[in-house]
Amino acid sequence: MSIKNIRLEVMQTIEKEIDGYMEKYLIPPEKIWQPTDFLPDAQGENFFDEVHQIREEAKEIGYDLWVVLVGDTITEEALPTYESWLMDVEGIDQHGKNGWSKWVRHWTGEENRHGDVLNKYLYLSGRVNMREIEITTQHMINDGFDIGTANDPYRNFVYTSFQELATNISHKRVGQLAKKQGNGLLGKMCNMIAGDEMRHHLAYREFVKTILKYDPSEMMLAFEDMMRKKIVMPAQFVRESGEAIGTAFENFSNAAQRIGVYTTHDYIDILRKLNAYWEIDKLNDLTDTAKKARDYVMKLPDRMARIADRVAIPEDITRFKWVEANGML
Ligand SMILES: [Fe+2]
Ligand SMILES: [Fe+2]
């Protein structure tokens, strides 16, 4: 059987359990939090007082944190790109309405709330240039992305296992910083988002773990390939109005590293966690090339840690069109 056919068979086998996975890792619309639970109720009498409070608290937030918050929001708002990407993955069939496409739709439904709540918060805060943010979001959706997975389910699930944990970490840290800077509401919102990302991470890492049982060598090779390419964050494709792709991400990423929201050490940590959960070191029933891939991935965290210590993060704040200078520092 060809490599492609085996992947399809594995996907079909896991698909039989998809309802169980959905019940365990996703939450139905009526039971899950909605953006309105945290934002001022526009139908309520206290709406203007609540908006006023948001605007007052927002004055305490520093420049880098705004940049990171906006970057995170834009990343969440590019959701159409992720859904269309996943729908194209081998074994996920939206026309046949199979279980996997149902998973992707429900996952999308949960994710959609993240950009929604953050966007509304940014708008109400009165501290950012919404038009520039909107232009950036539209550019990002127009540009699309290439995360190096092609339509291979194995590579895609490595990517999502990694990425969901990365977003969990960054939303959680933004929340902690916001709370520390006197913004309890934003802190709570980010924490709730981080909780969703964690559930998604747990699901995707489970899919990979299950695939490792059925097709260990191919899964191992897919994991190695993704780690050699490095996991590219969706925000890597962000650009400000009129700018090229690349510069904005570097500056955004530096801001995130400066305030400790998401660093190279977090990347390495995620890799260690995945290696441990997937028990990569215990995989023995592998082809010779897959054994080499296993050894490469096992050694990678230490190798990366040695390099990371030598890289210095620029101390100077970079200005973005999203966040204007007025009284922000
Ligand atoms: Fe999200
Ligand atoms: Fe997510």
Short mmCIF file of C-alpha atoms and ligand atoms in Angstrom, two decimals:
data_model
loop_
_atom_site.label_atom_id
_atom_site.label_comp_id
_atom_site.label_asym_id
_atom_site.label_seq_id
_atom_site.Cartn_x
_atom_site.Cartn_y
_atom_site.Cartn_z
CA MET A 1 0.00 0.00 0.00
CA SER A 2 1.26 3.50 -0.78
CA ILE A 3 2.22 5.95 1.95
CA LYS A 4 -0.76 8.11 1.02
CA ASN A 5 -3.22 5.21 1.27
CA ILE A 6 -1.91 4.18 4.67
CA ARG A 7 -2.38 7.74 5.93
CA LEU A 8 -5.94 7.72 4.68
CA GLU A 9 -6.62 4.40 6.37
CA VAL A 10 -5.19 5.68 9.66
CA MET A 11 -7.30 8.82 9.41
CA GLN A 12 -10.40 6.72 8.78
CA THR A 13 -9.63 4.51 11.75
CA ILE A 14 -9.30 7.48 14.13
CA GLU A 15 -12.35 9.11 12.59
CA LYS A 16 -14.53 6.35 14.02
CA GLU A 17 -13.72 7.74 17.49
CA ILE A 18 -14.19 11.39 16.54
CA ASP A 19 -17.44 11.89 18.48
CA GLY A 20 -15.69 10.75 21.63
CA TYR A 21 -12.83 13.17 21.00
CA MET A 22 -15.28 16.00 20.40
CA GLU A 23 -17.09 15.28 23.62
CA LYS A 24 -13.85 15.15 25.56
CA TYR A 25 -12.05 18.13 24.09
CA LEU A 26 -14.66 20.55 22.74
CA ILE A 27 -17.57 22.34 24.42
CA PRO A 28 -21.01 22.98 22.85
CA PRO A 29 -21.99 26.60 22.07
CA GLU A 30 -24.53 26.91 24.89
CA LYS A 31 -22.12 25.71 27.54
CA ILE A 32 -18.91 27.45 26.53
CA TRP A 33 -18.11 31.10 27.41
CA GLN A 34 -19.00 33.72 24.85
CA PRO A 35 -17.32 37.12 24.29
CA THR A 36 -20.34 38.89 25.77
CA ASP A 37 -19.72 37.19 29.12
CA PHE A 38 -16.68 39.45 29.57
CA LEU A 39 -17.48 42.55 27.57
CA PRO A 40 -19.81 45.39 28.56
CA ASP A 41 -23.41 44.49 27.81
CA ALA A 42 -24.60 46.99 25.20
CA GLN A 43 -28.21 46.31 26.20
CA GLY A 44 -27.50 46.95 29.86
CA GLU A 45 -27.84 50.16 31.81
CA ASN A 46 -24.24 50.15 32.95
CA PHE A 47 -22.79 49.91 29.47
CA PHE A 48 -21.10 53.32 29.45
CA ASP A 49 -19.72 52.91 32.97
CA GLU A 50 -18.26 49.56 32.00
CA VAL A 51 -16.72 50.99 28.84
CA HIS A 52 -15.31 53.84 30.88
CA GLN A 53 -13.69 51.38 33.25
CA ILE A 54 -12.10 49.46 30.35
CA ARG A 55 -10.67 52.71 28.99
CA GLU A 56 -9.31 53.75 32.36
CA GLU A 57 -7.67 50.39 33.02
CA ALA A 58 -6.27 50.31 29.48
CA LYS A 59 -4.18 53.40 30.22
CA GLU A 60 -1.94 51.30 32.45
CA ILE A 61 -0.83 48.92 29.70
CA GLY A 62 2.69 49.37 28.27
CA TYR A 63 3.68 49.66 24.62
CA ASP A 64 5.14 46.19 24.03
CA LEU A 65 2.14 44.56 25.64
CA TRP A 66 -0.19 46.42 23.28
CA VAL A 67 1.89 45.29 20.31
CA VAL A 68 1.74 41.68 21.46
CA LEU A 69 -1.97 41.90 22.17
CA VAL A 70 -2.66 43.32 18.72
CA GLY A 71 -0.42 40.70 17.07
CA ASP A 72 -2.26 37.95 18.96
CA THR A 73 -5.61 39.39 17.92
CA ILE A 74 -4.64 39.54 14.25
CA THR A 75 -3.38 35.96 14.46
CA GLU A 76 -6.76 34.88 15.83
CA GLU A 77 -8.64 36.97 13.27
CA ALA A 78 -6.92 35.16 10.39
CA LEU A 79 -9.05 32.14 11.24
CA PRO A 80 -10.49 31.74 7.70
CA THR A 81 -6.97 30.87 6.54
CA TYR A 82 -6.60 28.08 9.10
CA GLU A 83 -10.01 26.58 8.47
CA SER A 84 -9.55 26.46 4.72
CA TRP A 85 -6.06 25.01 5.20
CA LEU A 86 -7.27 22.21 7.48
CA MET A 87 -10.27 21.39 5.30
CA ASP A 88 -7.83 20.54 2.52
CA VAL A 89 -5.89 17.98 4.58
CA GLU A 90 -5.87 14.36 3.40
CA GLY A 91 -8.67 12.47 5.15
CA ILE A 92 -10.64 15.59 6.08
CA ASP A 93 -13.55 15.66 3.68
CA GLN A 94 -15.97 18.55 3.92
CA HIS A 95 -17.99 17.51 0.87
CA GLY A 96 -18.50 14.02 2.23
CA LYS A 97 -19.19 15.68 5.61
CA ASN A 98 -17.02 13.12 7.36
CA GLY A 99 -16.20 13.14 11.07
CA TRP A 100 -12.93 15.00 10.58
CA SER A 101 -14.61 17.89 8.79
CA LYS A 102 -17.06 18.06 11.67
CA TRP A 103 -14.11 18.30 14.06
CA VAL A 104 -12.58 21.15 12.02
CA ARG A 105 -15.89 23.05 11.92
CA HIS A 106 -16.41 22.73 15.66
CA TRP A 107 -12.79 23.65 16.38
CA THR A 108 -13.23 26.71 14.13
CA GLY A 109 -16.42 27.64 15.97
CA GLU A 110 -14.53 27.71 19.25
CA GLU A 111 -11.54 29.57 17.83
CA ASN A 112 -13.73 32.20 16.22
CA ARG A 113 -14.63 33.56 19.67
CA HIS A 114 -10.99 34.43 20.39
CA GLY A 115 -10.58 37.03 17.66
CA ASP A 116 -14.09 38.24 18.38
CA VAL A 117 -13.54 38.99 22.07
CA LEU A 118 -10.05 40.47 21.59
CA ASN A 119 -11.13 42.67 18.69
CA LYS A 120 -14.01 44.11 20.69
CA TYR A 121 -11.76 44.73 23.66
CA LEU A 122 -9.17 46.55 21.53
CA TYR A 123 -11.90 48.66 19.97
CA LEU A 124 -13.36 49.67 23.33
CA SER A 125 -9.96 50.34 24.88
CA GLY A 126 -9.47 53.39 22.68
CA ARG A 127 -5.71 52.87 22.81
CA VAL A 128 -5.00 51.37 19.39
CA ASN A 129 -5.42 52.31 15.75
CA MET A 130 -8.23 49.96 14.74
CA ARG A 131 -8.06 50.86 11.06
CA GLU A 132 -4.39 49.82 10.82
CA ILE A 133 -5.22 46.60 12.68
CA GLU A 134 -8.06 45.89 10.28
CA ILE A 135 -5.84 46.52 7.26
CA THR A 136 -3.22 44.13 8.67
CA THR A 137 -5.84 41.44 9.26
CA GLN A 138 -7.18 41.80 5.75
CA HIS A 139 -3.65 41.60 4.31
CA MET A 140 -2.96 38.49 6.33
CA ILE A 141 -6.06 36.74 5.05
CA ASN A 142 -5.32 37.91 1.49
CA ASP A 143 -1.73 36.67 1.65
CA GLY A 144 -2.59 33.24 3.07
CA PHE A 145 0.28 31.20 4.45
CA ASP A 146 2.43 28.16 4.02
CA ILE A 147 3.18 26.35 7.25
CA GLY A 148 5.21 23.62 5.59
CA THR A 149 2.77 20.79 6.24
CA ALA A 150 1.25 20.51 2.74
CA ASN A 151 -1.97 18.52 3.04
CA ASP A 152 -0.38 15.77 5.11
CA PRO A 153 -2.45 15.01 8.22
CA TYR A 154 0.61 13.82 10.18
CA ARG A 155 2.53 17.05 9.60
CA ASN A 156 -0.58 19.15 10.23
CA PHE A 157 -1.25 17.49 13.57
CA VAL A 158 2.34 18.06 14.65
CA TYR A 159 1.85 21.69 13.71
CA THR A 160 -1.44 22.09 15.58
CA SER A 161 -0.14 20.21 18.65
CA PHE A 162 2.72 22.67 18.79
CA GLN A 163 0.83 25.80 17.84
CA GLU A 164 -2.08 25.34 20.25
CA LEU A 165 0.34 25.05 23.15
CA ALA A 166 2.28 28.09 21.93
CA THR A 167 -0.92 30.15 21.87
CA ASN A 168 -1.90 28.80 25.29
CA ILE A 169 1.39 30.06 26.69
CA SER A 170 1.25 33.47 25.06
CA HIS A 171 -2.40 34.21 25.92
CA LYS A 172 -1.80 33.07 29.49
CA ARG A 173 1.25 35.32 29.90
CA VAL A 174 -0.47 38.33 28.31
CA GLY A 175 -3.29 37.75 30.81
CA GLN A 176 -0.88 37.65 33.73
CA LEU A 177 0.84 40.86 32.62
CA ALA A 178 -2.48 42.62 32.03
CA LYS A 179 -3.61 41.68 35.52
CA LYS A 180 -0.34 42.90 36.97
CA GLN A 181 -0.76 46.20 35.14
CA GLY A 182 -4.15 46.67 36.75
CA ASN A 183 -6.38 45.27 34.04
CA GLY A 184 -8.42 42.49 35.60
CA LEU A 185 -10.95 42.14 32.81
CA LEU A 186 -8.33 41.68 30.08
CA GLY A 187 -6.51 39.27 32.37
CA LYS A 188 -9.63 37.16 32.73
CA MET A 189 -10.37 37.19 28.97
CA CYS A 190 -6.88 36.07 28.04
CA ASN A 191 -7.02 33.35 30.64
CA MET A 192 -10.26 31.99 29.23
CA ILE A 193 -8.79 31.96 25.72
CA ALA A 194 -5.69 30.19 27.04
CA GLY A 195 -7.96 27.50 28.49
CA ASP A 196 -9.50 26.82 25.09
CA GLU A 197 -6.07 26.60 23.46
CA MET A 198 -5.01 24.04 26.06
CA ARG A 199 -8.00 21.78 25.31
CA HIS A 200 -7.22 21.99 21.61
CA HIS A 201 -3.58 21.19 22.26
CA LEU A 202 -4.54 18.13 24.31
CA ALA A 203 -6.73 16.89 21.46
CA TYR A 204 -4.17 17.33 18.71
CA ARG A 205 -1.37 15.74 20.72
CA GLU A 206 -3.72 12.80 21.31
CA PHE A 207 -4.28 12.42 17.55
CA VAL A 208 -0.52 12.24 17.03
CA LYS A 209 -0.12 9.77 19.88
CA THR A 210 -2.73 7.53 18.29
CA ILE A 211 -1.13 7.79 14.85
CA LEU A 212 2.18 6.75 16.41
CA LYS A 213 0.53 3.47 17.37
CA TYR A 214 -0.64 2.72 13.84
CA ASP A 215 2.12 4.16 11.70
CA PRO A 216 5.13 4.95 13.92
CA SER A 217 7.86 5.34 11.30
CA GLU A 218 5.91 7.66 9.04
CA MET A 219 4.63 9.70 11.99
CA MET A 220 8.18 9.97 13.30
CA LEU A 221 9.47 11.17 9.93
CA ALA A 222 6.70 13.76 9.70
CA PHE A 223 7.57 15.04 13.19
CA GLU A 224 11.26 15.28 12.30
CA ASP A 225 10.49 17.09 9.05
CA MET A 226 8.40 19.71 10.87
CA MET A 227 11.09 20.26 13.47
CA ARG A 228 13.81 20.62 10.86
CA LYS A 229 11.71 23.23 9.08
CA LYS A 230 10.87 24.84 12.44
CA ILE A 231 7.28 25.59 13.35
CA VAL A 232 6.40 28.91 11.77
CA MET A 233 3.90 30.95 13.72
CA PRO A 234 0.95 32.26 11.69
CA ALA A 235 2.03 35.77 12.75
CA GLN A 236 5.19 35.25 10.70
CA PHE A 237 3.05 36.29 7.75
CA VAL A 238 1.81 39.51 9.32
CA ARG A 239 2.54 42.80 7.60
CA GLU A 240 1.61 46.37 8.32
CA SER A 241 -0.03 48.45 5.63
CA GLY A 242 2.35 49.00 2.75
CA GLU A 243 5.11 46.85 4.27
CA ALA A 244 6.61 43.54 3.17
CA ILE A 245 6.11 40.26 5.04
CA GLY A 246 8.82 39.54 7.59
CA THR A 247 9.79 42.81 9.28
CA ALA A 248 6.62 43.14 11.32
CA PHE A 249 6.91 39.61 12.66
CA GLU A 250 10.48 40.09 13.78
CA ASN A 251 9.58 43.24 15.68
CA PHE A 252 6.44 41.64 17.10
CA SER A 253 8.40 38.59 18.16
CA ASN A 254 11.06 40.77 19.80
CA ALA A 255 8.34 42.57 21.76
CA ALA A 256 6.96 39.20 22.89
CA GLN A 257 10.44 38.04 23.94
CA ARG A 258 11.21 41.32 25.76
CA ILE A 259 8.16 41.04 27.99
CA GLY A 260 8.55 37.26 28.29
CA VAL A 261 5.24 36.36 26.65
CA TYR A 262 6.70 33.86 24.21
CA THR A 263 10.42 33.14 23.96
CA THR A 264 12.76 30.69 22.25
CA HIS A 265 12.89 28.86 25.56
CA ASP A 266 9.13 28.34 25.35
CA TYR A 267 9.58 26.84 21.89
CA ILE A 268 12.20 24.44 23.26
CA ASP A 269 9.99 23.64 26.22
CA ILE A 270 7.07 22.74 23.97
CA LEU A 271 9.31 20.38 22.04
CA ARG A 272 10.46 18.70 25.24
CA LYS A 273 6.83 18.28 26.34
CA LEU A 274 5.83 16.75 23.02
CA ASN A 275 8.81 14.39 23.06
CA ALA A 276 7.85 13.29 26.56
CA TYR A 277 4.13 12.84 25.91
CA TRP A 278 4.67 10.96 22.67
CA GLU A 279 7.39 8.91 24.38
CA ILE A 280 9.64 9.43 21.41
CA ASP A 281 12.62 7.91 23.24
CA LYS A 282 10.74 4.64 23.63
CA LEU A 283 9.90 4.23 19.94
CA ASN A 284 11.82 1.22 18.71
CA ASP A 285 9.67 -0.44 16.12
CA LEU A 286 10.95 1.91 13.45
CA THR A 287 12.66 1.82 10.08
CA ASP A 288 16.32 2.84 10.05
CA THR A 289 15.57 6.32 8.71
CA ALA A 290 12.83 6.79 11.31
CA LYS A 291 15.29 5.78 14.04
CA LYS A 292 17.61 8.52 12.85
CA ALA A 293 14.68 10.94 12.88
CA ARG A 294 13.87 9.90 16.46
CA ASP A 295 17.46 10.51 17.57
CA TYR A 296 17.50 13.91 15.86
CA VAL A 297 14.30 15.06 17.57
CA MET A 298 15.44 13.77 20.96
CA LYS A 299 18.69 15.73 20.77
CA LEU A 300 17.14 18.87 19.33
CA PRO A 301 15.96 20.61 22.55
CA ASP A 302 19.43 20.62 24.13
CA ARG A 303 21.02 21.74 20.90
CA MET A 304 18.54 24.58 20.53
CA ALA A 305 18.96 25.63 24.16
CA ARG A 306 22.72 26.06 23.68
CA ILE A 307 22.14 28.35 20.69
CA ALA A 308 19.27 30.27 22.32
CA ASP A 309 21.46 31.42 25.18
CA ARG A 310 23.73 33.18 22.71
CA VAL A 311 21.03 35.20 20.95
CA ALA A 312 20.40 38.67 22.35
CA ILE A 313 16.98 40.34 22.06
CA PRO A 314 17.06 44.02 21.00
CA GLU A 315 16.16 46.21 23.93
CA ASP A 316 14.65 49.07 21.97
CA ILE A 317 10.91 49.18 21.43
CA THR A 318 9.79 49.21 17.80
CA ARG A 319 6.84 51.39 16.94
CA PHE A 320 3.91 49.92 15.05
CA LYS A 321 1.16 51.73 13.21
CA TRP A 322 -1.28 49.67 15.27
CA VAL A 323 -0.25 51.37 18.49
CA GLU A 324 0.33 55.09 18.36
CA ALA A 325 2.87 56.87 20.50
CA ASN A 326 0.53 59.23 22.39
CA GLY A 327 1.11 58.84 26.06
CA MET A 328 1.82 55.15 25.78
CA LEU A 329 5.13 55.02 27.56
FE FE B 1 -7.23 30.80 19.37
FE FE B 2 -5.94 27.68 18.90
#
